[in-house]
PDB file of C-alpha atoms in Angstrom:
ATOM      1  CA  UNK A  12       0.000   0.000   0.000  1.00 59.00           C
ATOM      2  CA  UNK A  13       2.950   2.318  -0.438  1.00 65.00           C
ATOM      3  CA  UNK A  14       2.319   5.628  -2.176  1.00 72.00           C
ATOM      4  CA  UNK A  15       6.019   6.193  -2.712  1.00 74.00           C
ATOM      5  CA  UNK A  16       9.167   4.174  -3.108  1.00 76.00           C
ATOM      6  CA  UNK A  17      12.479   6.037  -2.994  1.00 81.00           C
ATOM      7  CA  UNK A  18      15.716   4.208  -3.641  1.00 83.00           C
ATOM      8  CA  UNK A  19      18.886   6.012  -2.669  1.00 85.00           C
ATOM      9  CA  UNK A  20      22.097   4.486  -3.926  1.00 85.00           C
ATOM     10  CA  UNK A  21      25.513   5.871  -3.048  1.00 87.00           C
ATOM     11  CA  UNK A  22      28.943   5.252  -4.448  1.00 89.00           C
ATOM     12  CA  UNK A  23      32.462   6.362  -3.697  1.00 93.00           C
ATOM     13  CA  UNK A  24      35.246   5.108  -1.488  1.00 95.00           C
ATOM     14  CA  UNK A  25      34.300   2.772   1.352  1.00 93.00           C
ATOM     15  CA  UNK A  26      34.592   5.674   3.813  1.00 95.00           C
ATOM     16  CA  UNK A  27      32.441   7.963   1.625  1.00 95.00           C
ATOM     17  CA  UNK A  28      29.797   5.250   1.332  1.00 90.00           C
ATOM     18  CA  UNK A  29      29.693   4.766   5.114  1.00 90.00           C
ATOM     19  CA  UNK A  30      29.415   8.521   5.738  1.00 95.00           C
ATOM     20  CA  UNK A  31      26.763   9.055   3.058  1.00 93.00           C
ATOM     21  CA  UNK A  32      24.745   6.073   4.281  1.00 88.00           C
ATOM     22  CA  UNK A  33      24.811   7.346   7.861  1.00 90.00           C
ATOM     23  CA  UNK A  34      23.655  10.803   6.730  1.00 93.00           C
ATOM     24  CA  UNK A  35      20.842   9.296   4.648  1.00 88.00           C
ATOM     25  CA  UNK A  36      19.687   7.050   7.484  1.00 86.00           C
ATOM     26  CA  UNK A  37      19.618  10.064   9.821  1.00 88.00           C
ATOM     27  CA  UNK A  38      17.581  12.092   7.326  1.00 87.00           C
ATOM     28  CA  UNK A  39      15.173   9.251   6.555  1.00 84.00           C
ATOM     29  CA  UNK A  40      13.956   8.217   9.986  1.00 80.00           C
ATOM     30  CA  UNK A  41      10.467   7.245   8.853  1.00 76.00           C
ATOM     31  CA  UNK A  42       8.294   4.164   9.060  1.00 75.00           C
ATOM     32  CA  UNK A  43       8.944   1.649   6.320  1.00 73.00           C
ATOM     33  CA  UNK A  44      12.612   2.448   5.728  1.00 76.00           C
ATOM     34  CA  UNK A  45      14.505  -0.559   4.373  1.00 74.00           C
ATOM     35  CA  UNK A  46      18.284  -0.465   4.328  1.00 75.00           C
ATOM     36  CA  UNK A  47      19.735  -2.893   1.789  1.00 74.00           C
ATOM     37  CA  UNK A  48      23.023  -4.151   3.122  1.00 74.00           C
ATOM     38  CA  UNK A  49      23.973  -7.388   1.408  1.00 69.00           C
ATOM     39  CA  UNK A  50      24.355  -7.310  -2.352  1.00 68.00           C
ATOM     40  CA  UNK A  51      21.335  -9.593  -2.839  1.00 72.00           C
ATOM     41  CA  UNK A  52      19.093  -7.037  -1.060  1.00 79.00           C
ATOM     42  CA  UNK A  53      20.262  -4.359  -3.466  1.00 82.00           C
ATOM     43  CA  UNK A  54      19.618  -6.639  -6.436  1.00 85.00           C
ATOM     44  CA  UNK A  55      16.113  -7.435  -5.153  1.00 84.00           C
ATOM     45  CA  UNK A  56      15.275  -3.736  -4.765  1.00 83.00           C
ATOM     46  CA  UNK A  57      16.496  -2.984  -8.291  1.00 85.00           C
ATOM     47  CA  UNK A  58      14.550  -5.969  -9.646  1.00 88.00           C
ATOM     48  CA  UNK A  59      11.387  -4.582  -8.027  1.00 85.00           C
ATOM     49  CA  UNK A  60      12.021  -1.191  -9.649  1.00 84.00           C
ATOM     50  CA  UNK A  61      12.681  -2.704 -13.084  1.00 87.00           C
ATOM     51  CA  UNK A  62       9.496  -4.804 -12.843  1.00 89.00           C
ATOM     52  CA  UNK A  63       7.367  -1.718 -12.258  1.00 86.00           C
ATOM     53  CA  UNK A  64       6.827  -0.618 -15.859  1.00 86.00           C
ATOM     54  CA  UNK A  65       5.680  -4.015 -17.207  1.00 88.00           C
ATOM     55  CA  UNK A  66       3.355  -4.437 -14.204  1.00 89.00           C
ATOM     56  CA  UNK A  67       1.412  -1.323 -15.205  1.00 91.00           C
ATOM     57  CA  UNK A  68      -0.401  -3.474 -17.789  1.00 91.00           C
ATOM     58  CA  UNK A  69      -2.156  -5.101 -14.819  1.00 91.00           C
ATOM     59  CA  UNK A  70      -3.769  -1.717 -14.099  1.00 91.00           C
ATOM     60  CA  UNK A  71      -4.613  -0.666 -17.667  1.00 95.00           C
ATOM     61  CA  UNK A  72      -3.957  -2.081 -21.136  1.00 96.00           C
ATOM     62  CA  UNK A  73      -2.048   1.003 -22.355  1.00 96.00           C
ATOM     63  CA  UNK A  74       0.186   3.649 -20.905  1.00 95.00           C
ATOM     64  CA  UNK A  75       0.973   7.060 -22.273  1.00 95.00           C
ATOM     65  CA  UNK A  76       4.446   7.484 -20.887  1.00 93.00           C
ATOM     66  CA  UNK A  77       6.503  10.624 -20.988  1.00 93.00           C
ATOM     67  CA  UNK A  78       9.846  11.377 -19.455  1.00 93.00           C
ATOM     68  CA  UNK A  79      10.020  14.920 -18.219  1.00 96.00           C
ATOM     69  CA  UNK A  80      12.415  16.705 -15.895  1.00 97.00           C
ATOM     70  CA  UNK A  81      12.282  19.677 -13.566  1.00 98.00           C
ATOM     71  CA  UNK A  82      14.879  21.227 -11.270  1.00 98.00           C
ATOM     72  CA  UNK A  83      15.079  19.027  -8.168  1.00 96.00           C
ATOM     73  CA  UNK A  84      13.913  21.973  -6.058  1.00 97.00           C
ATOM     74  CA  UNK A  85      10.578  21.846  -7.960  1.00 98.00           C
ATOM     75  CA  UNK A  86      10.072  18.086  -7.653  1.00 96.00           C
ATOM     76  CA  UNK A  87       7.549  18.313  -4.779  1.00 94.00           C
ATOM     77  CA  UNK A  88       5.447  20.825  -6.767  1.00 97.00           C
ATOM     78  CA  UNK A  89       5.603  18.597  -9.829  1.00 98.00           C
ATOM     79  CA  UNK A  90       4.480  15.470  -7.979  1.00 96.00           C
ATOM     80  CA  UNK A  91       1.671  17.344  -6.225  1.00 96.00           C
ATOM     81  CA  UNK A  92       0.586  18.835  -9.550  1.00 98.00           C
ATOM     82  CA  UNK A  93       0.620  15.435 -11.257  1.00 98.00           C
ATOM     83  CA  UNK A  94      -1.577  14.015  -8.514  1.00 96.00           C
ATOM     84  CA  UNK A  95      -4.052  16.887  -8.929  1.00 98.00           C
ATOM     85  CA  UNK A  96      -4.156  16.503 -12.720  1.00 98.00           C
ATOM     86  CA  UNK A  97      -4.705  12.763 -12.399  1.00 98.00           C
ATOM     87  CA  UNK A  98      -7.693  13.387 -10.123  1.00 98.00           C
ATOM     88  CA  UNK A  99      -9.038  16.248 -12.253  1.00 98.00           C
ATOM     89  CA  UNK A 100      -9.018  14.173 -15.446  1.00 99.00           C
ATOM     90  CA  UNK A 101      -9.851  10.886 -13.710  1.00 98.00           C
ATOM     91  CA  UNK A 102      -6.819   9.185 -15.230  1.00 98.00           C
ATOM     92  CA  UNK A 103      -4.721   6.695 -13.272  1.00 96.00           C
ATOM     93  CA  UNK A 104      -1.124   7.839 -13.113  1.00 96.00           C
ATOM     94  CA  UNK A 105       2.029   6.116 -11.901  1.00 94.00           C
ATOM     95  CA  UNK A 106       5.263   8.096 -11.734  1.00 94.00           C
ATOM     96  CA  UNK A 107       8.783   6.810 -11.302  1.00 91.00           C
ATOM     97  CA  UNK A 108      12.197   8.005 -12.297  1.00 90.00           C
ATOM     98  CA  UNK A 109      15.334   9.594 -10.987  1.00 90.00           C
ATOM     99  CA  UNK A 110      14.624  11.972  -8.118  1.00 88.00           C
ATOM    100  CA  UNK A 111      18.286  12.926  -7.847  1.00 89.00           C
ATOM    101  CA  UNK A 112      18.141  14.794 -11.150  1.00 93.00           C
ATOM    102  CA  UNK A 113      14.435  15.636 -11.323  1.00 95.00           C
ATOM    103  CA  UNK A 114      13.704  13.198 -14.182  1.00 96.00           C
ATOM    104  CA  UNK A 115      10.271  11.602 -13.802  1.00 95.00           C
ATOM    105  CA  UNK A 116       8.553   9.043 -16.025  1.00 94.00           C
ATOM    106  CA  UNK A 117       4.875   9.996 -16.060  1.00 96.00           C
ATOM    107  CA  UNK A 118       2.612   7.051 -16.951  1.00 96.00           C
ATOM    108  CA  UNK A 119      -1.012   7.852 -17.726  1.00 98.00           C
ATOM    109  CA  UNK A 120      -2.812   4.493 -17.625  1.00 97.00           C
ATOM    110  CA  UNK A 121      -5.662   4.167 -20.097  1.00 98.00           C
ATOM    111  CA  UNK A 122      -7.896   1.865 -22.078  1.00 98.00           C
ATOM    112  CA  UNK A 123      -7.249   2.660 -25.762  1.00 97.00           C
ATOM    113  CA  UNK A 124     -10.712   1.341 -26.662  1.00 98.00           C
ATOM    114  CA  UNK A 125     -12.358   4.038 -24.545  1.00 98.00           C
ATOM    115  CA  UNK A 126     -12.370   7.141 -26.772  1.00 98.00           C
ATOM    116  CA  UNK A 127     -13.635   9.436 -24.015  1.00 98.00           C
ATOM    117  CA  UNK A 128     -10.895   8.272 -21.643  1.00 98.00           C
ATOM    118  CA  UNK A 129      -8.249   8.766 -24.326  1.00 98.00           C
ATOM    119  CA  UNK A 130      -9.509  12.307 -24.915  1.00 98.00           C
ATOM    120  CA  UNK A 131      -9.236  13.029 -21.175  1.00 98.00           C
ATOM    121  CA  UNK A 132      -5.763  11.478 -21.089  1.00 98.00           C
ATOM    122  CA  UNK A 133      -4.449  13.675 -23.904  1.00 96.00           C
ATOM    123  CA  UNK A 134      -5.987  16.770 -22.296  1.00 98.00           C
ATOM    124  CA  UNK A 135      -4.272  15.738 -19.057  1.00 98.00           C
ATOM    125  CA  UNK A 136      -0.966  15.242 -20.893  1.00 96.00           C
ATOM    126  CA  UNK A 137      -1.229  18.736 -22.361  1.00 96.00           C
ATOM    127  CA  UNK A 138      -1.554  20.129 -18.835  1.00 98.00           C
ATOM    128  CA  UNK A 139       1.276  17.906 -17.592  1.00 98.00           C
ATOM    129  CA  UNK A 140       3.546  19.559 -20.150  1.00 97.00           C
ATOM    130  CA  UNK A 141       2.290  23.022 -19.140  1.00 97.00           C
ATOM    131  CA  UNK A 142       3.005  22.199 -15.497  1.00 98.00           C
ATOM    132  CA  UNK A 143       6.519  21.000 -16.320  1.00 98.00           C
ATOM    133  CA  UNK A 144       7.332  24.139 -18.299  1.00 97.00           C
ATOM    134  CA  UNK A 145       5.887  26.377 -15.567  1.00 98.00           C
ATOM    135  CA  UNK A 146       8.393  24.772 -13.183  1.00 98.00           C
ATOM    136  CA  UNK A 147      11.341  25.601 -15.498  1.00 98.00           C
ATOM    137  CA  UNK A 148      11.441  21.971 -16.615  1.00 97.00           C
ATOM    138  CA  UNK A 149      11.939  20.230 -19.916  1.00 96.00           C
ATOM    139  CA  UNK A 150       9.624  17.989 -21.920  1.00 95.00           C
ATOM    140  CA  UNK A 151      12.308  15.339 -22.363  1.00 90.00           C
ATOM    141  CA  UNK A 152      14.549  14.294 -19.530  1.00 87.00           C
ATOM    142  CA  UNK A 153      16.457  11.434 -21.100  1.00 87.00           C
ATOM    143  CA  UNK A 154      14.678   9.725 -23.996  1.00 84.00           C
ATOM    144  CA  UNK A 155      14.463  12.536 -26.549  1.00 81.00           C
ATOM    145  CA  UNK A 156      11.562  14.238 -28.280  1.00 83.00           C
ATOM    146  CA  UNK A 157      10.853  11.815 -31.111  1.00 78.00           C
ATOM    147  CA  UNK A 158       7.554  12.064 -32.940  1.00 81.00           C
ATOM    148  CA  UNK A 159       5.152  12.038 -30.000  1.00 82.00           C
ATOM    149  CA  UNK A 160       6.375  15.278 -28.429  1.00 87.00           C
ATOM    150  CA  UNK A 161       7.001  17.101 -31.698  1.00 88.00           C
ATOM    151  CA  UNK A 162       3.800  19.175 -31.466  1.00 88.00           C
ATOM    152  CA  UNK A 163       4.882  20.435 -28.037  1.00 90.00           C
ATOM    153  CA  UNK A 164       8.486  21.434 -28.797  1.00 91.00           C
ATOM    154  CA  UNK A 165       7.603  25.014 -29.740  1.00 92.00           C
ATOM    155  CA  UNK A 166       6.162  25.517 -26.252  1.00 93.00           C
ATOM    156  CA  UNK A 167       9.622  24.953 -24.808  1.00 94.00           C
ATOM    157  CA  UNK A 168      11.953  26.192 -27.541  1.00 93.00           C
ATOM    158  CA  UNK A 169      11.454  29.504 -29.357  1.00 94.00           C
ATOM    159  CA  UNK A 170      11.167  29.700 -33.159  1.00 93.00           C
ATOM    160  CA  UNK A 171      14.599  31.291 -33.629  1.00 96.00           C
ATOM    161  CA  UNK A 172      16.311  28.497 -31.708  1.00 95.00           C
ATOM    162  CA  UNK A 173      14.366  25.826 -33.596  1.00 92.00           C
ATOM    163  CA  UNK A 174      15.453  27.406 -36.888  1.00 94.00           C
ATOM    164  CA  UNK A 175      19.081  27.382 -35.721  1.00 96.00           C
ATOM    165  CA  UNK A 176      18.752  23.719 -34.689  1.00 93.00           C
ATOM    166  CA  UNK A 177      17.368  22.874 -38.142  1.00 92.00           C
ATOM    167  CA  UNK A 178      20.332  24.618 -39.791  1.00 95.00           C
ATOM    168  CA  UNK A 179      22.796  22.681 -37.635  1.00 95.00           C
ATOM    169  CA  UNK A 180      21.039  19.408 -38.518  1.00 93.00           C
ATOM    170  CA  UNK A 181      21.124  20.332 -42.214  1.00 93.00           C
ATOM    171  CA  UNK A 182      24.880  20.910 -41.976  1.00 96.00           C
ATOM    172  CA  UNK A 183      25.415  17.308 -40.867  1.00 95.00           C
ATOM    173  CA  UNK A 184      22.437  15.698 -42.632  1.00 95.00           C
ATOM    174  CA  UNK A 185      21.917  17.331 -46.043  1.00 95.00           C
ATOM    175  CA  UNK A 186      19.670  14.486 -47.236  1.00 94.00           C
ATOM    176  CA  UNK A 187      17.573  14.344 -44.049  1.00 90.00           C
ATOM    177  CA  UNK A 188      18.249  10.639 -43.516  1.00 93.00           C
ATOM    178  CA  UNK A 189      18.968  10.833 -39.774  1.00 90.00           C
ATOM    179  CA  UNK A 190      15.681  10.588 -37.859  1.00 86.00           C
ATOM    180  CA  UNK A 191      13.520  12.264 -40.500  1.00 85.00           C
ATOM    181  CA  UNK A 192      10.267  13.681 -39.165  1.00 81.00           C
ATOM    182  CA  UNK A 193      11.454  13.677 -35.572  1.00 82.00           C
ATOM    183  CA  UNK A 194      12.207  16.459 -33.097  1.00 79.00           C
ATOM    184  CA  UNK A 195      11.123  19.529 -35.035  1.00 84.00           C
ATOM    185  CA  UNK A 196       7.488  20.655 -35.089  1.00 78.00           C
ATOM    186  CA  UNK A 197       5.756  20.451 -38.464  1.00 73.00           C
ATOM    187  CA  UNK A 198       6.128  23.660 -40.457  1.00 59.00           C
TER     188      UNK A 198
END
């Protein structure tokens, strides 16, 4: 029944690991804290995290997943905003990602056969992107823009910068064979 699952992994010299772990344990004195000591505990925690995305199909047959990022200082506002949008649009939402750099994978869980639900989901997604940008975030934290986010790029990047990006791409890709139709909004 957990609403949140935060994994904190540290690296460094043995002394740095001990010091960082002690500081984390002091800061995280809450119910439900699990400290993974042996290597097999760490592997089990990572296995649980990696199993999360495929398990979402048990909740809904399709997910609209986006990877966005905001400054870490805005992460609480983002997560609160995502919860509000999920409730407002009546769309199940599961978020996971990399809290240390503000990169969150937003998963709107939907039934693709329900046209009304899909309409609500895409309206919700539009507001998710507005929320991210209002928090000085970016629409793509680690997986790129691709084709799905193309219509939204101009909300984050001004026309002059997009034109410059197109010119740079043209310099290296005169025949437009590298990822044609991706990244840039349709003209």
